[in-house]
XYZ file of C-alpha atoms in Angstrom:
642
model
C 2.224 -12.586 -20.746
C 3.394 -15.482 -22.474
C 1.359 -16.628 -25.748
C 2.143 -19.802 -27.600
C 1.136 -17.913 -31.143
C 0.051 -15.137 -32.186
C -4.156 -14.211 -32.586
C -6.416 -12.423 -34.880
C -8.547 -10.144 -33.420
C -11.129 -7.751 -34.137
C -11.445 -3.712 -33.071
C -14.106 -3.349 -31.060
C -16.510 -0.686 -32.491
C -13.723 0.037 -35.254
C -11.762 2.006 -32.532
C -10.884 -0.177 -29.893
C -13.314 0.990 -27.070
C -16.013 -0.923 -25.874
C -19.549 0.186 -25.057
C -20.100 2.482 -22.393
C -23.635 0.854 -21.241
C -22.240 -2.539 -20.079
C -21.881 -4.532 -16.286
C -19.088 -4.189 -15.058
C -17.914 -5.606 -11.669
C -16.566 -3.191 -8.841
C -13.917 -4.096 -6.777
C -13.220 -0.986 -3.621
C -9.162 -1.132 -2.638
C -6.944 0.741 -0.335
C -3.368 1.978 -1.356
C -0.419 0.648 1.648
C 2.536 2.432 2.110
C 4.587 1.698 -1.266
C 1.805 3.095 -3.789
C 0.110 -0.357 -3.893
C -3.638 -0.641 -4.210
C -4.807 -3.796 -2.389
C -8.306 -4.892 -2.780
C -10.839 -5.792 0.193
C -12.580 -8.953 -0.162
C -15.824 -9.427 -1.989
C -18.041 -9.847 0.832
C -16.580 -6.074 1.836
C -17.144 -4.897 -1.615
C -20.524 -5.419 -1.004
C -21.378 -4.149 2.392
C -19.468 -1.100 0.418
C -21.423 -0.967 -2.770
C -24.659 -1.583 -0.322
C -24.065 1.417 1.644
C -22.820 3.843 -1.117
C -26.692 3.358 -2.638
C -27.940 4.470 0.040
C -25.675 7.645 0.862
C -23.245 8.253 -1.388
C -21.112 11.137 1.075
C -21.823 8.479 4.099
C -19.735 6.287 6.347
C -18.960 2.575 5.919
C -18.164 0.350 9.239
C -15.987 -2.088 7.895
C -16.509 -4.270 11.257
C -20.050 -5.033 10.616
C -19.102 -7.305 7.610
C -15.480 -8.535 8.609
C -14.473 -8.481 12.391
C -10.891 -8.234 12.109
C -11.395 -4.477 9.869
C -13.444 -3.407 13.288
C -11.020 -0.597 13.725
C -11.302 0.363 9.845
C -14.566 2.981 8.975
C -14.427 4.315 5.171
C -15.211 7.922 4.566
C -16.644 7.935 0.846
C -16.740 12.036 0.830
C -12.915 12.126 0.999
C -12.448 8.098 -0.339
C -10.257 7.378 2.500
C -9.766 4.434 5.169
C -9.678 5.507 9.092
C -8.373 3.520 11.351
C -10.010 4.333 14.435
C -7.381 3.171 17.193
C -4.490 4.612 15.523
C -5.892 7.652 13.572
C -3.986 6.445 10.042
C -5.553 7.220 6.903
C -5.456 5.727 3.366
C -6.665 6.582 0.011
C -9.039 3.879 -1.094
C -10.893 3.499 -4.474
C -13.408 2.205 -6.843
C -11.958 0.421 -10.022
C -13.608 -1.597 -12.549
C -13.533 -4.848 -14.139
C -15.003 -7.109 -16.656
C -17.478 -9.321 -15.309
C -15.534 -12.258 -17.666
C -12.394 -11.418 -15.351
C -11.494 -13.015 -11.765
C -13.454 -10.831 -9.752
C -16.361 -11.435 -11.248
C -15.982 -14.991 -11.658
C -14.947 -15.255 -7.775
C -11.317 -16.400 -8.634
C -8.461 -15.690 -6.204
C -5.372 -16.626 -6.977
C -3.103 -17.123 -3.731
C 1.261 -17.949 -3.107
C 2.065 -19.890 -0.012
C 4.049 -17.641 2.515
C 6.365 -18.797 5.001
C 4.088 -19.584 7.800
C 2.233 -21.802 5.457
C -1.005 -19.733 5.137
C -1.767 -17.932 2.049
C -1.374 -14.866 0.452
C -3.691 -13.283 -2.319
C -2.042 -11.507 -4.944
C -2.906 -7.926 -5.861
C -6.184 -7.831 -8.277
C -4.323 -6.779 -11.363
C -2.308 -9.525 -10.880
C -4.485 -12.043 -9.884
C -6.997 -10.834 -12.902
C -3.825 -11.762 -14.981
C -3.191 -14.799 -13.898
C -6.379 -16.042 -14.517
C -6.595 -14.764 -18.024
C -3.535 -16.820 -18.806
C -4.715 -19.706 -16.809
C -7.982 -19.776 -18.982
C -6.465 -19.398 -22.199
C -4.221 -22.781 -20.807
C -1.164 -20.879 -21.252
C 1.820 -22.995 -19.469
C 3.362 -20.519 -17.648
C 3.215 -16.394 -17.455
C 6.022 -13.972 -16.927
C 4.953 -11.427 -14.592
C 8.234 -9.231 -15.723
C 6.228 -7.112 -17.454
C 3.923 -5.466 -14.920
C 6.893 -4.966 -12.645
C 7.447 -8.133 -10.794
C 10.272 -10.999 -11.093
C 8.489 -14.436 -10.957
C 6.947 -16.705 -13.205
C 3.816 -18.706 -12.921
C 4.025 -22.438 -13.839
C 0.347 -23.966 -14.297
C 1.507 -27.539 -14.319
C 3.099 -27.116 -11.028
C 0.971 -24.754 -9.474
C 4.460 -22.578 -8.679
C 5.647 -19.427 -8.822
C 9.260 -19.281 -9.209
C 11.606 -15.852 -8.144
C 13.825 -14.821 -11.740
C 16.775 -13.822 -9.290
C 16.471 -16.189 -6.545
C 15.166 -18.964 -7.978
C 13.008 -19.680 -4.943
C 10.005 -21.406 -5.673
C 6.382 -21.114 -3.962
C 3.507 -23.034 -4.204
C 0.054 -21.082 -5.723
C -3.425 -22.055 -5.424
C -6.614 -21.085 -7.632
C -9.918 -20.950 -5.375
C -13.281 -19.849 -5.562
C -15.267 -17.098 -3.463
C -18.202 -14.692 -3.511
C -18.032 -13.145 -7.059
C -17.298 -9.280 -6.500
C -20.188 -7.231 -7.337
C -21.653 -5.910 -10.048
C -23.203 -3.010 -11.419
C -25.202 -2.079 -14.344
C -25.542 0.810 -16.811
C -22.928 3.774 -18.024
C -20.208 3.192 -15.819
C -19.104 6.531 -13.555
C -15.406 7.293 -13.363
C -13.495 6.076 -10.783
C -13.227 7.200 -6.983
C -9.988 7.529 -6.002
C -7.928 10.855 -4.926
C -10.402 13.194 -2.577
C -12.623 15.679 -4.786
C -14.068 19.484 -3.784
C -17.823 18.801 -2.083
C -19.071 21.060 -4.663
C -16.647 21.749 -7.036
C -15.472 18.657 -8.190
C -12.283 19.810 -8.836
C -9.343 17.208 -7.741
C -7.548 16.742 -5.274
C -4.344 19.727 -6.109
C -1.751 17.961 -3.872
C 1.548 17.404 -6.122
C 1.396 13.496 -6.870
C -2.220 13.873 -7.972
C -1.270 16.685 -9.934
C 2.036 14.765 -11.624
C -0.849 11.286 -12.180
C -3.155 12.629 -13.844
C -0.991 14.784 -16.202
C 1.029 11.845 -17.172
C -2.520 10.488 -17.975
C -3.874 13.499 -19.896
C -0.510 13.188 -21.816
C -0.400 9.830 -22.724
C -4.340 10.111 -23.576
C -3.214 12.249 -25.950
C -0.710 9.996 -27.508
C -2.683 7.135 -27.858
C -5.328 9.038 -29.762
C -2.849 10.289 -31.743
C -1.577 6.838 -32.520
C -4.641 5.587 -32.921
C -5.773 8.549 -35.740
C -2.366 7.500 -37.189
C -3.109 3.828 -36.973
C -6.941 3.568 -38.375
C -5.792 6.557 -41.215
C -3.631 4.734 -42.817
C -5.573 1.905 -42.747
C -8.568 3.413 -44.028
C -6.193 4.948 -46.966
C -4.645 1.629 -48.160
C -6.973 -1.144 -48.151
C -4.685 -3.695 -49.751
C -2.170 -3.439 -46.887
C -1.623 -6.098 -44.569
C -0.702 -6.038 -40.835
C -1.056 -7.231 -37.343
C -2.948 -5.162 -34.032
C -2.914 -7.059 -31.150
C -3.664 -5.511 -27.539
C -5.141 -7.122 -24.086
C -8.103 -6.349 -22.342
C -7.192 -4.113 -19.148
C -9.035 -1.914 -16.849
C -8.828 1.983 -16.137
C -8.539 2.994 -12.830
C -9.690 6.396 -13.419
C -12.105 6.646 -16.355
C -13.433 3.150 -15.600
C -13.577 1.485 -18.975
C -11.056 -0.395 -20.654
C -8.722 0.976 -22.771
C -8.401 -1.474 -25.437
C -10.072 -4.801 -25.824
C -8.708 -7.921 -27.626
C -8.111 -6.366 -31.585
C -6.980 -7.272 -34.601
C -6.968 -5.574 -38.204
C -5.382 -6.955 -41.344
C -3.992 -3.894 -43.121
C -1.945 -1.975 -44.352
C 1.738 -2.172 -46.296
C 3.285 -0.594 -43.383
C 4.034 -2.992 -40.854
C 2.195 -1.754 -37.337
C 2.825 -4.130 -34.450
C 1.341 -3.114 -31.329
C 1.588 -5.334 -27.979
C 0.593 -5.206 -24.344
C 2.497 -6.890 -21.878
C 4.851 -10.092 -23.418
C 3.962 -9.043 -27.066
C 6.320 -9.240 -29.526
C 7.321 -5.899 -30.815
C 9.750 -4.612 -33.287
C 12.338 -2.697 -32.687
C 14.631 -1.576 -35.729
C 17.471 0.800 -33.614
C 16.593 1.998 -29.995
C 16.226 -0.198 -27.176
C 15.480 2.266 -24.233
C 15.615 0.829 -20.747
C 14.137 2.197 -17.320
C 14.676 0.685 -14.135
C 13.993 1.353 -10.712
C 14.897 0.479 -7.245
C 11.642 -1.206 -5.923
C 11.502 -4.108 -9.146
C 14.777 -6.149 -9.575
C 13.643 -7.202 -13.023
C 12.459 -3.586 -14.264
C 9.971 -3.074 -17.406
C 11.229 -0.568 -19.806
C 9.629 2.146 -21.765
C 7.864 2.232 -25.208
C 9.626 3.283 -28.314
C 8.723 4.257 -31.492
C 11.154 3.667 -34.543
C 10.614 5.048 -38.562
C 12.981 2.910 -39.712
C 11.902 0.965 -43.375
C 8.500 2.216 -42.405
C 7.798 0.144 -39.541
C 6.268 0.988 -36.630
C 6.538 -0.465 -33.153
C 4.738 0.689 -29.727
C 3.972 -1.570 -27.102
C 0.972 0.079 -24.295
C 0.486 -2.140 -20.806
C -2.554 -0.298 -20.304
C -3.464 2.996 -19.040
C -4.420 2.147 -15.973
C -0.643 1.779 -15.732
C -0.052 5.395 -15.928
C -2.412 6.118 -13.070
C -1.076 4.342 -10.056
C 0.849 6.580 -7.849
C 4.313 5.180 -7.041
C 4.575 2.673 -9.986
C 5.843 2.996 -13.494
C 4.690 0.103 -15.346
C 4.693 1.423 -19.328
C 6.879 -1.947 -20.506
C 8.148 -2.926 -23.766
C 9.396 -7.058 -24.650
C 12.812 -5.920 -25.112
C 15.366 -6.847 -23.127
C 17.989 -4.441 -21.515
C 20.380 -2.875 -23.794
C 23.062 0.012 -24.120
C 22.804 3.260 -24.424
C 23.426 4.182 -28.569
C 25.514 7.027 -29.169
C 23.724 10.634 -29.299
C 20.768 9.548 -27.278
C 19.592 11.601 -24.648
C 19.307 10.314 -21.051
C 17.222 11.390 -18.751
C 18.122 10.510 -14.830
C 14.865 9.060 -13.020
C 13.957 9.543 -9.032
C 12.478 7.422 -7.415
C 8.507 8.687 -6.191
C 9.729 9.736 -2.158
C 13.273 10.099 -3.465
C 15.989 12.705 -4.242
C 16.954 13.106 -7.783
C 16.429 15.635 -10.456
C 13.301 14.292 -12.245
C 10.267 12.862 -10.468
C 9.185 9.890 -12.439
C 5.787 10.903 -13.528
C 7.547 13.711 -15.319
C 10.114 11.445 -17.178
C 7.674 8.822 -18.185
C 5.819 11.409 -19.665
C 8.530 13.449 -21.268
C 9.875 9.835 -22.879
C 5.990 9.302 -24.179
C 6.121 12.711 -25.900
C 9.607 12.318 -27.511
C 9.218 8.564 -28.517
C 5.699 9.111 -30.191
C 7.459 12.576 -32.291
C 10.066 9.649 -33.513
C 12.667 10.884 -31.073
C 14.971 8.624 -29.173
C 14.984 9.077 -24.977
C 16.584 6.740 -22.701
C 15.584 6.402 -18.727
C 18.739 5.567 -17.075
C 18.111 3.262 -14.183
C 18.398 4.901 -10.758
C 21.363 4.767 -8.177
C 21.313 1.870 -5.476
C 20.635 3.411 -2.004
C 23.439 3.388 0.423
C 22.141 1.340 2.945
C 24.520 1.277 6.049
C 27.530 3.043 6.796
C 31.105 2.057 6.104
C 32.294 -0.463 8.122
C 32.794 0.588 12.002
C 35.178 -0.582 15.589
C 33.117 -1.725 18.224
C 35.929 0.484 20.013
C 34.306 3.755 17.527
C 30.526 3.127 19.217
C 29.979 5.678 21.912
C 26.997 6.263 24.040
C 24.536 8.639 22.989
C 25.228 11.675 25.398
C 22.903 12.215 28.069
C 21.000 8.073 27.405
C 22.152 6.110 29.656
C 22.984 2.682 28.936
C 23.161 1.166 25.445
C 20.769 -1.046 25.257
C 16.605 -1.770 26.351
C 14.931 -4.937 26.208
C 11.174 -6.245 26.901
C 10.620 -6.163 30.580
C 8.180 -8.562 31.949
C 6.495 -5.627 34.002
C 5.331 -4.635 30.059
C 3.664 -7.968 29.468
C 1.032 -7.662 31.960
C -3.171 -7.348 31.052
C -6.088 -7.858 32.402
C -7.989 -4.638 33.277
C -11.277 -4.915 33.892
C -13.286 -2.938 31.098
C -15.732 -1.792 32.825
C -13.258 0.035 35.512
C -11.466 1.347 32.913
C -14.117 2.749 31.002
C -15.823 4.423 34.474
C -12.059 6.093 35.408
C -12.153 7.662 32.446
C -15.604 9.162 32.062
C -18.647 10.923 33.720
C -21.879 10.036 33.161
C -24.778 12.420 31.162
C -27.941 13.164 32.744
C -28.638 15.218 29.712
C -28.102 13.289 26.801
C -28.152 15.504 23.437
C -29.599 14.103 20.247
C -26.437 13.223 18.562
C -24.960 10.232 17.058
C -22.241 7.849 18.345
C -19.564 7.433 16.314
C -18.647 4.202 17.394
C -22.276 1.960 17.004
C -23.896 5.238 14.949
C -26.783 5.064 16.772
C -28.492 8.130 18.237
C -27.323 8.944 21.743
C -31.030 9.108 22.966
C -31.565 5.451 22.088
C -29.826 2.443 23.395
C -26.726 0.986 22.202
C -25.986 -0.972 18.992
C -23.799 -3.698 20.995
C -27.458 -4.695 23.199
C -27.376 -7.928 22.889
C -23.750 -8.477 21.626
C -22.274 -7.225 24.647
C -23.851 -8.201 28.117
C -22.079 -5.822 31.244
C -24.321 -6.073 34.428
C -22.664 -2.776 35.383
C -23.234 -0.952 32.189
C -26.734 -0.420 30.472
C -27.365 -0.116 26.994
C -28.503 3.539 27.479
C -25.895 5.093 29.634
C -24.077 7.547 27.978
C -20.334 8.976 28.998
C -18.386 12.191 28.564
C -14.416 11.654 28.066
C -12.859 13.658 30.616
C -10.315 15.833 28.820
C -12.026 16.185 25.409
C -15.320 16.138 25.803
C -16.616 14.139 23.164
C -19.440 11.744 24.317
C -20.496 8.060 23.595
C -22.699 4.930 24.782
C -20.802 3.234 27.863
C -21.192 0.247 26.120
C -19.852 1.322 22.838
C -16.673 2.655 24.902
C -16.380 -1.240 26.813
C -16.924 -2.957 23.222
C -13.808 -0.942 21.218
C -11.650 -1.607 24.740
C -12.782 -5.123 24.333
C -11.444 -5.439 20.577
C -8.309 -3.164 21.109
C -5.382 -4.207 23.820
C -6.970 -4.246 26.940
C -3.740 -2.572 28.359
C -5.829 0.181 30.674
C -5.981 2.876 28.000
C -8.735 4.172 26.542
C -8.388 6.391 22.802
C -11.075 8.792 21.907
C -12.214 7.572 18.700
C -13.111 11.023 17.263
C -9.652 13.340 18.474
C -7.679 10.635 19.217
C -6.668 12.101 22.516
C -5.305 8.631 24.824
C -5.971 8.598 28.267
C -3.583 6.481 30.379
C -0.733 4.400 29.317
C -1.007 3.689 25.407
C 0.787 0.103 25.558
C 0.936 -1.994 22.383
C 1.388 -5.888 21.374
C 5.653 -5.718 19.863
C 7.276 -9.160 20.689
C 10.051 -9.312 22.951
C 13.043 -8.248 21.737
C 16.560 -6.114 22.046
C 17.016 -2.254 21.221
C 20.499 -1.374 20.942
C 21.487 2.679 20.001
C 24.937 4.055 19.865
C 26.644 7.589 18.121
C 29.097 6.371 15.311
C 31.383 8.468 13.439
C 29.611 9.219 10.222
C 27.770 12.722 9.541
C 24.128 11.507 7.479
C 23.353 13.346 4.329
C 21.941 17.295 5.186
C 23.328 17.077 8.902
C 27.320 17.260 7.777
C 27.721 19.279 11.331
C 26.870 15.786 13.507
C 27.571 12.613 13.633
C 25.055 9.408 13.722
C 23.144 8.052 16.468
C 22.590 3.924 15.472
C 19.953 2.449 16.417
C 19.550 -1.325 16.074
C 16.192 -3.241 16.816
C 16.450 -7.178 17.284
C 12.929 -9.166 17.797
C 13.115 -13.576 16.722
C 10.276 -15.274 15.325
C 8.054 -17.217 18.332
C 4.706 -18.041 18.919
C 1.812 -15.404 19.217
C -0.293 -15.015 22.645
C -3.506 -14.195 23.500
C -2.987 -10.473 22.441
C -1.977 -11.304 18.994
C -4.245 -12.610 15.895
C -3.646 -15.904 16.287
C -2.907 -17.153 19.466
C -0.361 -20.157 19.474
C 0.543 -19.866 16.066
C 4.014 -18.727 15.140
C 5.084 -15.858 13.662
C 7.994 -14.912 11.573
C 10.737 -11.686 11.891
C 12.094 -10.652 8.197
C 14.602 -8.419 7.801
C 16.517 -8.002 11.635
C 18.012 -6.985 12.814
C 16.996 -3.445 11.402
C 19.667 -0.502 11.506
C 17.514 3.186 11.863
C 19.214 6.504 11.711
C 19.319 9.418 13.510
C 21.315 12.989 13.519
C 23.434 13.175 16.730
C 22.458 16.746 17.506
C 19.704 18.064 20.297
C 16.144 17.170 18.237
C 17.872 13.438 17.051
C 18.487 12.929 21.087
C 14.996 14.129 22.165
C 13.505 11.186 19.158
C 15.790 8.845 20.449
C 14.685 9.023 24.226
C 10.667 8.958 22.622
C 11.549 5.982 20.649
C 13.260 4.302 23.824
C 10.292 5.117 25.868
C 8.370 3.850 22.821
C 9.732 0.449 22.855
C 9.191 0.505 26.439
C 5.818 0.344 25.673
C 6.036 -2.227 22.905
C 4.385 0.686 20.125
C 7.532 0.288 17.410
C 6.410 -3.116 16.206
C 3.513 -5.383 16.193
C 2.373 -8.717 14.022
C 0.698 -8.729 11.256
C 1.014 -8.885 7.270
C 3.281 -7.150 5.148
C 2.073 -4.120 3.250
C 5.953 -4.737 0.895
C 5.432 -8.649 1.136
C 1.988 -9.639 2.002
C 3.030 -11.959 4.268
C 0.576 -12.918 7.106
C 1.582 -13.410 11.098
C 4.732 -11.550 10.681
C 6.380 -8.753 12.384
C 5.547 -5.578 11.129
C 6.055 -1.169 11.709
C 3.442 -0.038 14.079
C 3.215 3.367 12.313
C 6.330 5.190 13.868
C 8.083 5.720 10.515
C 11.733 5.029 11.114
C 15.090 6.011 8.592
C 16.458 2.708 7.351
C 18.703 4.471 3.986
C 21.812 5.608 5.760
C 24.190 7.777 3.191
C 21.114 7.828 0.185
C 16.926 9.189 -0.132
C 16.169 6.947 -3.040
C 13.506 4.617 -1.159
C 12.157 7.926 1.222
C 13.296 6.283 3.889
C 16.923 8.030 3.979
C 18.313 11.342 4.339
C 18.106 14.320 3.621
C 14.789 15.319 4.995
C 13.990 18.384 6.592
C 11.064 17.725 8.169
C 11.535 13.757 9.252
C 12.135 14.654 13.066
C 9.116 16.899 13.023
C 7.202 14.018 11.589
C 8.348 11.410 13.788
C 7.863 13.394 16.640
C 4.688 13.875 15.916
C 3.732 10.334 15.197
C 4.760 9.198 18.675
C 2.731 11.984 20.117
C 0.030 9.946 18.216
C 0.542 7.091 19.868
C 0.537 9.229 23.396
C 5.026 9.325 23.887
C 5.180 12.809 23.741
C 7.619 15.613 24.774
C 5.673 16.130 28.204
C 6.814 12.562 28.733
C 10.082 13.534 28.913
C 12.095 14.215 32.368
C 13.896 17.518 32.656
């Protein structure tokens, strides 16, 4: 962050930790795709917090506070998000904030996206923004927590480092998150044993939360160092100056604004923009996802000074991110330093970067020099190809599919649909639904939402092919608020009964073998497969009819093995498309763009001759995957002609 001067601060309880027995504000968000935790609104925060008093191993309807989540319910036993049409899951969590910060003033800070709508930024971001905007700070570099821009507060602009393209941002005001008294718990976030409590043992929990135990330990060790010395020369002079942040896991900050005035030895610690000094190692780390990369702290003995610069732990404890930065700039490798190659998270390489960033805290806080060296560019596309060199994949025909009108088509009547796919109960058992959760022996919870003359409140239906059993009228409501396309999904298996169809724009899919081998399939060469959809105006089916929509990043080159499994995925993902299930609008989980085209959950290889995003080869197990994803969305292998 950028600071006009330097401050004098004060520890907080002579050790830099606040009280434990103080509000804080809670603020529930889900983690997308890339390792990003997004928060839900305020109003959802609440209907969260609300329920959570009253069970705290129950389910939360997210549709019963915001209508476009109706498909989301969270399960706070195993802290994840369902969505109920699609069967995707997603880690969510409970973090913590001071009730002096955004959320619990009701700030959101929002960037203008293409369409003209708004965008709010993530809540650590938006929680510094307004801590810079309330200090009436110019502008803020947002370099140091792993993003290129910077804010301008006279312009109300946010301004791309590499690009130079510049966005408008607006400050408004909402419901305050809310907030909760007493000795704060720790954090909800990874799934924990019913009884145990033990984590969660998968290997990225694991690799989290040992990087966290280790740099827990460093930091008390600094801090024994720090306080020590200043307790043993009181005539000393010097400067401690940290920022406020919050802790994902333990749920209290780590440091809160401090400053002492001791010591000989000159100990400058910063958080974020700080200055620092740095007497003979500058140690960069860089990685593929952030352009403008934060680098790692270092620790020099040199003439007795000591510099470490901390951007909060809560740093170290968000899966898929390394955001430990130091205010020094980029610099060479010195002579005799170690380096130590970094992976990216999903990525081939030969150290996971949980396991560097922690072996570079270790060395640097013994007083040994470590450099990260920044990570290999993937290898996006193949080398340059003939049209005359693109064959047909053997036994597709054609080379080419495009939207048919025939695909287009709606209007099913619910209630038909409904009836062809169930049988009514005489005999209804005492059991809840899972779509209103009301007890199957009483009516439904859409009476009086939802008015069918051919449907009654009470009727209850059996799914034909799996069994499971709900109110009629729950079963017409979810048709109502999914694609009215003729299909019904069973909210509990999953199982789809008729055509799954989905809502993908028209648009062009072109495939073709080229003659390339991909990395781990040296034996075969590459099917190509190239999907083409323009920007246009949403219909009825979409969520916002009439109003345009944008289409980043196409046409989009995917990758597949020529050999027997890579042909079977191909005709799926033909058949797929068909059905209009690769794509659909909505907002960017990389971007968060609104009313733009977006995956529809059919994970796709993008990386052609590289594995540094995940989304590249090798990878044993990606056609198994895939495969099973489109037998998710009801294209599966019985699908298939012989």
């Amino acid at each position: 962050m950028a600071r006009p001067g330097s401050g004098m601060l004060v520890p907080v309880n002579g050790l830099g930790y606040p009280p434990q027995n103080l509000a804080r504000v809670v603020v529930w968000e889900w983690m997308n795709e890339h390792g990003r935790w997004r928060p839900y609104s305020a109003a959802v925060c609440h209907h969260i917090e609300n329920v959570l008093k009253g069970d705290a191993r129950g389910s939360v309807v997210l549709g019963q506070v915001d209508g476009q989540l109706s498909p989301y319910i969270i399960d706070l036993q195993s802290m994840h998000q369902f969505r109920q049409d699609t069967g995707t899951m997603r880690p969510v969590q409970r973090n913590f904030y001071e009730p002096s910060s955004a959320p619990g003033k009701g700030v959101v800070w929002e960037w203008e996206n293409d369409n003209g709508s708004w965008t709010p930024y993530d809540m650590e971001i938006c929680v510094t923004i307004q801590n810079a905007y309330e200090k009436q700070h110019p502008w803020l570099d947002l370099t140091s927590l792993g993003f290129c821009y910077l804010i301008d507060f006279n312009s109300m602009s946010q301004t791309n480092r590499q690009s130079q393209r510049k966005r408008r941002l607006r400050r408004r005001m909402d419901l305050a998150y809310p907030l909760i008294m007493g000795s704060i718990p720790k954090s909800q976030s990874w799934p924990v044993g019913a009884s145990s409590g033990q984590p969660c043992s998968c290997q990225q929990c694991i690799l989290v939360n040992s990087t966290r135990a280790a740099s827990n330990a460093i930091l008390a060790s600094q801090r024994r160092k720090l306080y020590g010395g200043t307790a043993g020369n009181p005539g000393a002079a010097g400067t401690l100056t940290v920022v406020r942040q919050s802790n994902t896991f333990a749920g209290t900050s780590l440091w809160s604004p401090t400053s002492a005035s001791s010591g000989t030895n000159n100990n400058n610690i910063s958080v974020g923009g700080g200055q620092a000094k740095v007497e003979q190692v500058q140690l960069p780390l860089s990685t593929a996802n952030f352009p403008c990369s934060p680098v790692m702290p270092s620790l020099s003995s040199a003439h007795g000074h000591h510099a470490l610069t901390i951007n909060g732990q809560n740093n170290l404890n968000r899966p898929g991110t390394q955001r430990i930065s130091m205010g020094t700039a980029r610099g060479a490798i010195p002579p005799g330093v170690p380096a130590l190659p970094v992976k990216n998270l999903t990525g081939s390489g030969p150290v996971h970067p949980a396991l560097a960033g922690m072996t570079g805290i270790l060395m640097c806080a013994a007083g040994l020099p470590v450099c990260l060296t920044r990570a290999p560019k993937p290898i996006l596309h193949p080398p340059p190809i003939n049209k005359s060199d693109m064959k047909p994949v053997p036994g597709i025909n054609g080379m080419r599919r495009k939207t048919k009108k025939k695909h287009l088509r709606r209007g099913k009547n619910p209630e038909d649909v409904v009836r062809r796919y169930t049988e009514k109960i005489k005999v209804v058992p005492d059991e809840d639904c899972t779509i209103c959760m009301e007890r199957l022996v009483m009516s439904s919870g859409y009476e009086g939402v939802l008015q069918h003359k051919g449907i009654k409140p009470e009727l209850v239906g059996k799914l034909g092919k799996c069994g499971h059993m709900y109110h009629l009228l729950c079963l017409v409501a979810m048709y109502n608020n999914g694609n009215k396309d003729g299909s019904l999904q069973c909210p509990t298996c999953k199982t789809i009964y008729g055509e799954k169809t989905g809502t993908q724009p028209p648009g062009k899919m072109e495939y073709h073998v080229i003659p390339h081998c991909l990395p781990g399939y040296p034996d075969s060469k590459t099917i190509r497969i190239v999907y083409d959809i323009p920007a246009g105006i949403q219909t009825n089916e979409h969520p916002n009819p009439g109003k345009k929509f944008s289409a980043r990043g196409f046409p989009r080159h995917c990758y597949l093995p020529d050999n027997e499994k890579g042909r079977k995925v191909l005709k799926l993902l033909i058949m797929a498309w068909d059905r209009r299930l690769i794509f659909t609008i909505g907002t960017s989980s990389t971007t968060g763009e609104s009313d733009t085209v977006v995956w529809n959950e059919i994970h796709h290889k993008t990386e052609f001759g590289s594995n540094l995003t995940g989304h590249g080869y090798p990878d044993p197990n990606y056609l198994d995957n895939v495969l099973t994803e489109l037998s998710a969305q009801g294209v599966g292998e019985d699908n298939l002609k012989d």
